[in-house]
Coordinates of N, CA and C in Angstrom, one line a residue:
X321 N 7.3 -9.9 -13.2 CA 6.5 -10.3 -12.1 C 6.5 -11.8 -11.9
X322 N 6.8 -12.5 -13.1 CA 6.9 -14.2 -12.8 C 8.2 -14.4 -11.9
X323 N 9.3 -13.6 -11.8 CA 10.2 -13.8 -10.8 C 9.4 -13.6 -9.5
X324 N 8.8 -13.0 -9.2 CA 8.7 -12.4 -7.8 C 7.5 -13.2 -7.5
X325 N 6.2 -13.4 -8.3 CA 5.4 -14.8 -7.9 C 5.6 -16.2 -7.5
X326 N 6.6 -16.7 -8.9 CA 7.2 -18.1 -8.2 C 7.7 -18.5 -7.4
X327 N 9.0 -17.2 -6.9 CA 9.5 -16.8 -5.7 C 9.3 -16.5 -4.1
X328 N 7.7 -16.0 -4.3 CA 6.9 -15.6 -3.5 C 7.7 -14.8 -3.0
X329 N 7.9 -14.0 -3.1 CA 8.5 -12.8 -2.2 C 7.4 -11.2 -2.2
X330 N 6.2 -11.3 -2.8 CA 5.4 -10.4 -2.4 C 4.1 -10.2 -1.5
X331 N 3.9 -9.4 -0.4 CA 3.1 -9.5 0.5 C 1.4 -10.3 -0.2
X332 N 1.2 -10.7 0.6 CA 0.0 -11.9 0.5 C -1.4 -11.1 1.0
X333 N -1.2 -10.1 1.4 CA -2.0 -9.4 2.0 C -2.3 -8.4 0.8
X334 N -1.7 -8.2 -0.4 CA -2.0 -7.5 -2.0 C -2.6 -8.4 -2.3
X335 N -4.1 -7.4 -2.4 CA -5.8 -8.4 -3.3 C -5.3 -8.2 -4.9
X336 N -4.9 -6.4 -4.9 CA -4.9 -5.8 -6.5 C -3.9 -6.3 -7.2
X337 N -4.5 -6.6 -8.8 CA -3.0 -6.3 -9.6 C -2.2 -7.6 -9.3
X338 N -3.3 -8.4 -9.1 CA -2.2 -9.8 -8.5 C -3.5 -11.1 -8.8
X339 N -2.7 -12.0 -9.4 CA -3.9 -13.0 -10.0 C -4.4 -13.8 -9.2
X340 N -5.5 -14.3 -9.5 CA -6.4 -15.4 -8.7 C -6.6 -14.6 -7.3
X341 N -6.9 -13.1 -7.2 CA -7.0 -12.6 -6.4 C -8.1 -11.4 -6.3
X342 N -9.0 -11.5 -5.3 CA -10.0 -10.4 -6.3 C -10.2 -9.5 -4.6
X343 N -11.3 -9.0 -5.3 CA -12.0 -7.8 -3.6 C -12.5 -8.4 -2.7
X344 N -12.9 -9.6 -3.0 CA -14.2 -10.5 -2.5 C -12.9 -11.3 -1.2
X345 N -12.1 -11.6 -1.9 CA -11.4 -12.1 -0.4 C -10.4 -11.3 0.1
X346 N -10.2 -9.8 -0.3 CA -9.4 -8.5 0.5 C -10.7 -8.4 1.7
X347 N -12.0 -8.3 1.5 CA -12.8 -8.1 2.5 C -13.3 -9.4 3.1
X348 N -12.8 -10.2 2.7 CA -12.9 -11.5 3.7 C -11.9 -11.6 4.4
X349 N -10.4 -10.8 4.3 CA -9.4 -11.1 5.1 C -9.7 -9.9 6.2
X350 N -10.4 -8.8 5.4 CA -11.0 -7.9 6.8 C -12.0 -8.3 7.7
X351 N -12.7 -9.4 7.4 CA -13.9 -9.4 8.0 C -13.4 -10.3 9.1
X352 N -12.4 -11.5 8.8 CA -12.3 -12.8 9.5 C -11.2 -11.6 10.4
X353 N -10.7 -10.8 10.4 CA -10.0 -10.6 11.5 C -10.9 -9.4 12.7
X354 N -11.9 -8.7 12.0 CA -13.0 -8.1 12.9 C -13.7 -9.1 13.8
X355 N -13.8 -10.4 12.8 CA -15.1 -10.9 13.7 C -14.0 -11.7 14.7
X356 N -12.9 -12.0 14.7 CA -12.0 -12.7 15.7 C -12.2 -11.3 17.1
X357 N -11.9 -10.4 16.6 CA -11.6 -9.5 17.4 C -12.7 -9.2 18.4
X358 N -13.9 -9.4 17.8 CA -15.1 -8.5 18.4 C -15.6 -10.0 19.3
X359 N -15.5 -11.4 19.0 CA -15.3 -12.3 19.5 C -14.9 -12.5 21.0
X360 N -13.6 -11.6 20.8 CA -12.7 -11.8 22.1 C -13.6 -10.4 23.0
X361 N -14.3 -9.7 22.7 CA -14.3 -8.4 23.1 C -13.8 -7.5 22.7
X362 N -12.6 -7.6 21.6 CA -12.0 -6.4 21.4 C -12.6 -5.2 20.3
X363 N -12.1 -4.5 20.6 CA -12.8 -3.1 19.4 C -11.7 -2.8 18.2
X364 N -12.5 -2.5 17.3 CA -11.6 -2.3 16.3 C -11.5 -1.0 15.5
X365 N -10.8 -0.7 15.1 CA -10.4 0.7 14.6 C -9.9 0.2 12.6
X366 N -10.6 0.5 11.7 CA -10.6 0.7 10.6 C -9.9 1.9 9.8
X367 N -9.0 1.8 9.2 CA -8.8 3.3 8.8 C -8.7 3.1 7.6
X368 N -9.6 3.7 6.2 CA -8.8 3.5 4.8 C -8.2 4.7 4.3
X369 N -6.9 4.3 3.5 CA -6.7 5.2 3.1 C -6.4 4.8 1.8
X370 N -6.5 6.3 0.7 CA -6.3 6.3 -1.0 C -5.2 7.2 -1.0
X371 N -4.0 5.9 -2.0 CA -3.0 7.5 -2.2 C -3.7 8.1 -3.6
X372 N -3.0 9.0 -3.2 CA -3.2 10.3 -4.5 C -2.7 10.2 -5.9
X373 N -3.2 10.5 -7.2 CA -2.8 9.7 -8.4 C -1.8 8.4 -8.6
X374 N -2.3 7.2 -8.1 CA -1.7 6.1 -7.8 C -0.2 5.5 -8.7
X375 N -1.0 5.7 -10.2 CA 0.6 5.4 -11.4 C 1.5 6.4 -11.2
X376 N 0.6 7.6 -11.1 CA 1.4 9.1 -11.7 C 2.3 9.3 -9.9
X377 N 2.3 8.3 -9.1 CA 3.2 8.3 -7.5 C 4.0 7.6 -7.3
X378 N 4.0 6.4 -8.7 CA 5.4 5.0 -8.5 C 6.6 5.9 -8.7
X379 N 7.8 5.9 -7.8 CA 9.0 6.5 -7.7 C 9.9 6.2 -7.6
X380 N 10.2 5.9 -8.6 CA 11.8 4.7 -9.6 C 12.7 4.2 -8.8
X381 N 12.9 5.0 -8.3 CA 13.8 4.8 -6.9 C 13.4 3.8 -6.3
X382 N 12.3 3.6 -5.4 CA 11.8 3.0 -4.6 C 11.1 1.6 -5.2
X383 N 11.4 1.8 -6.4 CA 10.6 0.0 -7.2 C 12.0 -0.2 -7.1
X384 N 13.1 0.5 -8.0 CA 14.5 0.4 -8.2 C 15.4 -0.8 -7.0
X385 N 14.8 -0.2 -5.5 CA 15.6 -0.4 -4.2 C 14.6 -1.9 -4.4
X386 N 13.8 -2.0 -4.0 CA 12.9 -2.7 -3.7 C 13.3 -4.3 -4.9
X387 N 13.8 -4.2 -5.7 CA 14.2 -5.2 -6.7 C 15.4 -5.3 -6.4
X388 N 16.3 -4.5 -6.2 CA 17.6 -4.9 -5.8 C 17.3 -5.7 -4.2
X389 N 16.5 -5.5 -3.4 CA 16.3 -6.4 -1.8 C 15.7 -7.8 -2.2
X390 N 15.1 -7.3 -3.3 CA 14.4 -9.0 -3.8 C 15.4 -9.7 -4.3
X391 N 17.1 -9.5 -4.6 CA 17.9 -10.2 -5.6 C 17.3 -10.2 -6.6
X392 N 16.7 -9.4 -7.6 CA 16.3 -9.5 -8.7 C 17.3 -9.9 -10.1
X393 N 17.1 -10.8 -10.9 CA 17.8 -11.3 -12.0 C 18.4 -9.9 -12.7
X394 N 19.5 -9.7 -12.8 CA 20.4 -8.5 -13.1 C 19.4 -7.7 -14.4
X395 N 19.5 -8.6 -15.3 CA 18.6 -8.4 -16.5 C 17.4 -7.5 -16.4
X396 N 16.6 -8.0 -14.8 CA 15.4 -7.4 -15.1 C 15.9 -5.9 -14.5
X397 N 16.7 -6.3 -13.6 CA 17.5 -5.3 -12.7 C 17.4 -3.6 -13.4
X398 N 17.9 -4.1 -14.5 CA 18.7 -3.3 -15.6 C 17.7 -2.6 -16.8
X399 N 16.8 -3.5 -16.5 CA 15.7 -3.3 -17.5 C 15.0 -1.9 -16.8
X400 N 14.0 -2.4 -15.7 CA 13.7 -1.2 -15.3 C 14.3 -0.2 -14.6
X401 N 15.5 -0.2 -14.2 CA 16.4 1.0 -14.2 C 16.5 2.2 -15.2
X402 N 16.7 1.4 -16.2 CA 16.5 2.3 -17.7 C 14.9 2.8 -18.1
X403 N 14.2 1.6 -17.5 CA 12.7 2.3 -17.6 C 12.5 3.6 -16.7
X404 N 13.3 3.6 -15.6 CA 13.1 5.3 -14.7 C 14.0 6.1 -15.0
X405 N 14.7 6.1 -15.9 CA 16.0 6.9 -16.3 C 15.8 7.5 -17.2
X406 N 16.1 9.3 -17.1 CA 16.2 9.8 -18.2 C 14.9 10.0 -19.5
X407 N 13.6 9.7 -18.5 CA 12.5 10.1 -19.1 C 11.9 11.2 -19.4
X408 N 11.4 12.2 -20.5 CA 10.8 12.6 -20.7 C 9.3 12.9 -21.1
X409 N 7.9 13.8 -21.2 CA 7.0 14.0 -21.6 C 7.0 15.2 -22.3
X410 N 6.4 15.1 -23.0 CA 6.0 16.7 -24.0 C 5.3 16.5 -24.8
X411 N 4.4 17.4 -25.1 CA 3.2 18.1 -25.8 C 3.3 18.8 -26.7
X412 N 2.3 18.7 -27.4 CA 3.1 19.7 -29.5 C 1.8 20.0 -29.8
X413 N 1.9 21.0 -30.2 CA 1.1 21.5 -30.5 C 1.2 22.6 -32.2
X414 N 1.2 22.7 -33.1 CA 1.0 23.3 -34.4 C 2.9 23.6 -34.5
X415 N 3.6 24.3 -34.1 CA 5.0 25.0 -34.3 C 5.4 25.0 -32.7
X416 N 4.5 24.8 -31.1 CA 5.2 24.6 -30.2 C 5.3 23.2 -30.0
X417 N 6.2 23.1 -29.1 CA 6.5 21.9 -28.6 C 7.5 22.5 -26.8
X418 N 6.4 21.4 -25.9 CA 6.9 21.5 -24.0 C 7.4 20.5 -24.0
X419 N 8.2 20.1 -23.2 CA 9.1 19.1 -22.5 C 9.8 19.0 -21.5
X420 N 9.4 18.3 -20.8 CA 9.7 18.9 -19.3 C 10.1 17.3 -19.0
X421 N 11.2 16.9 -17.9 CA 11.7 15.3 -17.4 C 10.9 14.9 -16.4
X422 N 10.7 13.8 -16.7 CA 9.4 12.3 -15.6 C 10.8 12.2 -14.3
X423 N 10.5 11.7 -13.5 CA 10.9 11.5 -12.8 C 10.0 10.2 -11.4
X424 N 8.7 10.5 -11.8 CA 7.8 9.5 -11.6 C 6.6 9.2 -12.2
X425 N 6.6 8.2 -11.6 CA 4.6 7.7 -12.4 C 5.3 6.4 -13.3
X426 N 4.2 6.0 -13.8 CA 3.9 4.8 -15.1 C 2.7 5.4 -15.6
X427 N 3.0 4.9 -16.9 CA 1.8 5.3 -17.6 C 0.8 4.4 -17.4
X428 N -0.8 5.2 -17.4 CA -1.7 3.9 -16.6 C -2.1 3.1 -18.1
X429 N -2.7 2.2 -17.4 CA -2.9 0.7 -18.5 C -1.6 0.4 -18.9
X430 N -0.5 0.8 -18.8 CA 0.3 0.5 -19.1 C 1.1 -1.6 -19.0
X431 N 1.6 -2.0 -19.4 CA 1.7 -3.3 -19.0 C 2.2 -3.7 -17.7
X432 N 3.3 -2.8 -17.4 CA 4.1 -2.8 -16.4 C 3.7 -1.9 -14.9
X433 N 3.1 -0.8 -15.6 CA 2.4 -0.6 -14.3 C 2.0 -1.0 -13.0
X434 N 1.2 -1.9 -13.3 CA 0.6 -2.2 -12.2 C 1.7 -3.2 -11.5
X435 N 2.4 -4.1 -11.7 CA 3.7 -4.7 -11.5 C 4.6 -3.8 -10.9
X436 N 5.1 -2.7 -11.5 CA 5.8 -1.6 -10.8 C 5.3 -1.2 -9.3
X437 N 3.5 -0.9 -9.3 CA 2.8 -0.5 -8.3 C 3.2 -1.4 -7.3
X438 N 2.7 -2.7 -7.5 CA 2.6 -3.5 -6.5 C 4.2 -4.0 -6.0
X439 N 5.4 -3.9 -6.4 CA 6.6 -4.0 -6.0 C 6.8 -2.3 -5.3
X440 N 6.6 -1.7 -5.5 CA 6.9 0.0 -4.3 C 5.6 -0.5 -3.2
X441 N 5.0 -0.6 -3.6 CA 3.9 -1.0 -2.4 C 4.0 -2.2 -1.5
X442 N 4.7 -3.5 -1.6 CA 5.0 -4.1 -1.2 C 5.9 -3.8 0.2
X443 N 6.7 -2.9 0.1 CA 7.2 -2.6 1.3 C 6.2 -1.4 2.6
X444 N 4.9 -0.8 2.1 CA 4.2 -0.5 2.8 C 3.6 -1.8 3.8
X445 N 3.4 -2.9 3.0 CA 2.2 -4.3 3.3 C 3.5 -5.1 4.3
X446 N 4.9 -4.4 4.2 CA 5.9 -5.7 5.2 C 6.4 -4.3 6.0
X447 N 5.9 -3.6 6.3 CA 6.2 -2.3 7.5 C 6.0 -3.5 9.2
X448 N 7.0 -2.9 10.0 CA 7.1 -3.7 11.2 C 5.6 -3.4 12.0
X449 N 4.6 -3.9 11.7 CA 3.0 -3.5 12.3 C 3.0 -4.3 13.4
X450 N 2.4 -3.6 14.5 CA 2.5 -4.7 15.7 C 1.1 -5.7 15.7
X451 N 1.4 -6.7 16.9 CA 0.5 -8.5 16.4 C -0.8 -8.0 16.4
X452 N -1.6 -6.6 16.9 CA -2.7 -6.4 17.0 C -3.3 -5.3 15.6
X453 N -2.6 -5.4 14.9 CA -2.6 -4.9 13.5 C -2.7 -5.7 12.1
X454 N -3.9 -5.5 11.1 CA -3.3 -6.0 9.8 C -3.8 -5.0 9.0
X455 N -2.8 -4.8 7.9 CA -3.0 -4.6 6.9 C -2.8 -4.7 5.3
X456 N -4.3 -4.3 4.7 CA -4.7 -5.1 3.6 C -5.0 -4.1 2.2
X457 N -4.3 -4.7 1.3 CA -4.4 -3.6 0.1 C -5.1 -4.3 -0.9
X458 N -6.2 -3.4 -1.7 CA -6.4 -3.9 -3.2 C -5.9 -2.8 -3.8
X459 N -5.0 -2.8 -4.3 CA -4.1 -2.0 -5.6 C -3.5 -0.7 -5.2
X460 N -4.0 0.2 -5.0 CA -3.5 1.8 -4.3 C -4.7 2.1 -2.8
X461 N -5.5 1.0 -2.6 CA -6.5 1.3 -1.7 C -5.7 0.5 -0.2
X462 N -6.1 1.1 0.7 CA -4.8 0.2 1.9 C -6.2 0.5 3.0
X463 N -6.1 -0.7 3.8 CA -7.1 -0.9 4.9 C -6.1 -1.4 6.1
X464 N -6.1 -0.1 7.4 CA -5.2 -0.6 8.2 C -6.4 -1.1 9.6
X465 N -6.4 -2.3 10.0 CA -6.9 -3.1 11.0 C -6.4 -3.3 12.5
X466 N -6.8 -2.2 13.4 CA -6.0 -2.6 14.4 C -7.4 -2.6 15.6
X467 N -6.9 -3.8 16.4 CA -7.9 -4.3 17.9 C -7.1 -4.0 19.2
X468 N -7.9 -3.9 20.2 CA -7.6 -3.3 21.4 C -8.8 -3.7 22.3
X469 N -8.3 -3.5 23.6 CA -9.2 -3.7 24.8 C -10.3 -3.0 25.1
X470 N -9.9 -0.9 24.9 CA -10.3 0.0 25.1 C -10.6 0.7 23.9
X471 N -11.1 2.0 24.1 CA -11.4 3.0 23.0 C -9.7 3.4 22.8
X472 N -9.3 4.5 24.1 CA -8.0 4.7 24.3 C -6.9 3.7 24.0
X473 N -7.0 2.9 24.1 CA -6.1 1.4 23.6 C -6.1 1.7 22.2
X474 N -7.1 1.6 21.1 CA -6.8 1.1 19.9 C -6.4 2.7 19.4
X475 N -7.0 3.9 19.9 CA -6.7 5.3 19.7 C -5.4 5.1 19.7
X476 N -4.8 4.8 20.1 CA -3.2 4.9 20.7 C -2.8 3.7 19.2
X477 N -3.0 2.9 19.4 CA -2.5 1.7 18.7 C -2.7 2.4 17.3
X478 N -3.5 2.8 17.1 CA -3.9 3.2 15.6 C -2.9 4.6 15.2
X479 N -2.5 5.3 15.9 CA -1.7 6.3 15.9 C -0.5 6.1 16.0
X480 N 0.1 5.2 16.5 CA 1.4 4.6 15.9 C 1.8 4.0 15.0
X481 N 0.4 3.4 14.6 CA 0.8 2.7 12.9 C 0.6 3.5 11.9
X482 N -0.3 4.6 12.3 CA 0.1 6.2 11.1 C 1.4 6.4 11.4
X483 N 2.0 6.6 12.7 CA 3.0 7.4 12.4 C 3.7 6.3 11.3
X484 N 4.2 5.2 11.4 CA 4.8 3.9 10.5 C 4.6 4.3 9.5
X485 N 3.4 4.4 8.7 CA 3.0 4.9 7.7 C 3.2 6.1 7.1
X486 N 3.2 7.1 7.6 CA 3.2 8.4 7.2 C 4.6 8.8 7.0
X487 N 5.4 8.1 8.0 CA 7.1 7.8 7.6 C 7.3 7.2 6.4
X488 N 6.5 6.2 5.8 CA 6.9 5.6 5.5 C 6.9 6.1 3.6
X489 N 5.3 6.5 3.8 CA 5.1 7.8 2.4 C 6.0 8.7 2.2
X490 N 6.5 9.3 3.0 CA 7.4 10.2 3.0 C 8.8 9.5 2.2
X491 N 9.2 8.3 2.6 CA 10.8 8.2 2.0 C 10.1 8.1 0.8
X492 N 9.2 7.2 0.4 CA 8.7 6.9 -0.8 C 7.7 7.8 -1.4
X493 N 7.9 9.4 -1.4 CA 7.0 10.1 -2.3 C 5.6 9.7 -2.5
X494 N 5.5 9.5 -1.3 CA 3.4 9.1 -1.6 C 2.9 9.9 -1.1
X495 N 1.6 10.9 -1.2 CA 0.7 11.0 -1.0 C -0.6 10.2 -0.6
X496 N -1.2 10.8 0.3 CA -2.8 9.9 0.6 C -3.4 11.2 0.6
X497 N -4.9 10.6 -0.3 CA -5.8 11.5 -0.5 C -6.7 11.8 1.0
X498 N -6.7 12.4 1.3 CA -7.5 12.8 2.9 C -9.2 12.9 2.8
X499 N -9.2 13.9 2.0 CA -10.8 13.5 0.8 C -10.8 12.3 1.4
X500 N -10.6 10.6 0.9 CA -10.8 10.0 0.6 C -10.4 9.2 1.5
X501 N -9.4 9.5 2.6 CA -9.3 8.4 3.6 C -10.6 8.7 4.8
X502 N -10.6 7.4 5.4 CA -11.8 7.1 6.2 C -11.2 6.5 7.8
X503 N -12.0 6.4 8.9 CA -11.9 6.0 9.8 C -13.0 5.4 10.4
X504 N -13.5 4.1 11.1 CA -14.5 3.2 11.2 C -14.2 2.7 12.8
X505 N -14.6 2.6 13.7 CA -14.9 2.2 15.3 C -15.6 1.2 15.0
X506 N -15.2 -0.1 15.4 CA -16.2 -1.4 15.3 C -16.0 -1.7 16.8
X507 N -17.6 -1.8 17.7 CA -17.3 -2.4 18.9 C -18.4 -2.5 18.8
X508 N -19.1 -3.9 19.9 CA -20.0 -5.0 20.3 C -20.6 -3.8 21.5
X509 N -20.1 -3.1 22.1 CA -20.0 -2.1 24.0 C -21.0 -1.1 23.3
X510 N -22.0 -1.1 23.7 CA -22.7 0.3 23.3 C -22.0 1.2 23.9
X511 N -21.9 1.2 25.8 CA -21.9 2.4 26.0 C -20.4 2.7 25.6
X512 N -19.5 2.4 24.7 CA -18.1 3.1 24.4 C -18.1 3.6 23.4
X513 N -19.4 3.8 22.4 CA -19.6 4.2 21.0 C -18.6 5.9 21.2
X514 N -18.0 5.8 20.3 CA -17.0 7.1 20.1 C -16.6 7.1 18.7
X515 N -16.4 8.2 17.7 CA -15.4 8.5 17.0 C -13.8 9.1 17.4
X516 N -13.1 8.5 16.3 CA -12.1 8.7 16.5 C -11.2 9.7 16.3

């Protein structure tokens, strides 16, 4: 991770799992772009989403690719390559013993973990989002922020940056928990109160 900090090469918009960085200004980077918005008149559209077992979703591949686009130092290159390779789990029990091959995840608390997380996630937070969009992650939690003129406007606008997204889960084996994702209409206009 000291390569990729010094470096700066990870989205700035990651609150989680990243130092001198807390919740307190992930929701201050949401709030200063609502209140800009609602400022101009515009309305805003909130959506959160949670992926689904966050460690047990890092997909080796996808940290793998993601280090090699950062020019990563061969060493480390090499390092976690071998950390996604050829892993196993198994369970014993008196005279049985299961084992069955990993293929994804990190173990949680793990040291590396959360470093793994936040380099596969990093290419969600630099997805091509259009100028009337931000979004903001603390750790496996993602807040997508999009403003518009209209209801219909941000409806639209908001539904193209799922589709971005939902593409984008898909190369990279993620799941979002639906339970757990949310949707929020911010507008100043009484009479345009709508869900979405």
């Amino acid at each position: 991770m000291h390569f990729l900090y010094t470096n700066d090469l990870l989205n700035q918009n990651q609150f989680g799992f990243t130092p001198q960085r807390s919740t307190t200004e992930a929701a201050m980077a949401a709030k200063y772009f609502i209140d800009e918005a609602l400022t101009k008149g515009k309305i805003v559209a909130l959506v959160s989403l949670d992926v689904k077992g966050t460690f047990d979703a890092a997909w080796g591949p996808s940290v793998i690719k993601a280090l090699k686009d950062f020019y990563c130092p061969r060493n480390l290159y090499i390092l976690t390559k071998n950390y996604f390779s050829e892993r196993t789990a198994f369970v014993a029990s008196n005279s049985i013993r299961i084992e069955t091959a990993v293929n994804k995840g990190c173990p949680q608390r793990s040291c590396c973990g959360p470093g793994y997380w936040n380099i596969q996630y990093n290419s969600l937070l630099n997805l091509d989002y259009a100028k009337w969009t931000k979004a903001i992650a603390y750790a496996d939690d993602l807040l997508i922020a999009v403003r518009a003129a209209t209801i219909a406007e941000v409806e639209n606008y908001t539904n193209m940056e799922m589709t971005k997204i939902i593409k984008w889960s898909k190369e990279n084996k993620l799941l979002f928990n639906d339970q757990k994702s949310k949707v929020l209409l911010i507008s100043r206009r009484r009479k345009e109160r709508k869900t979405i």
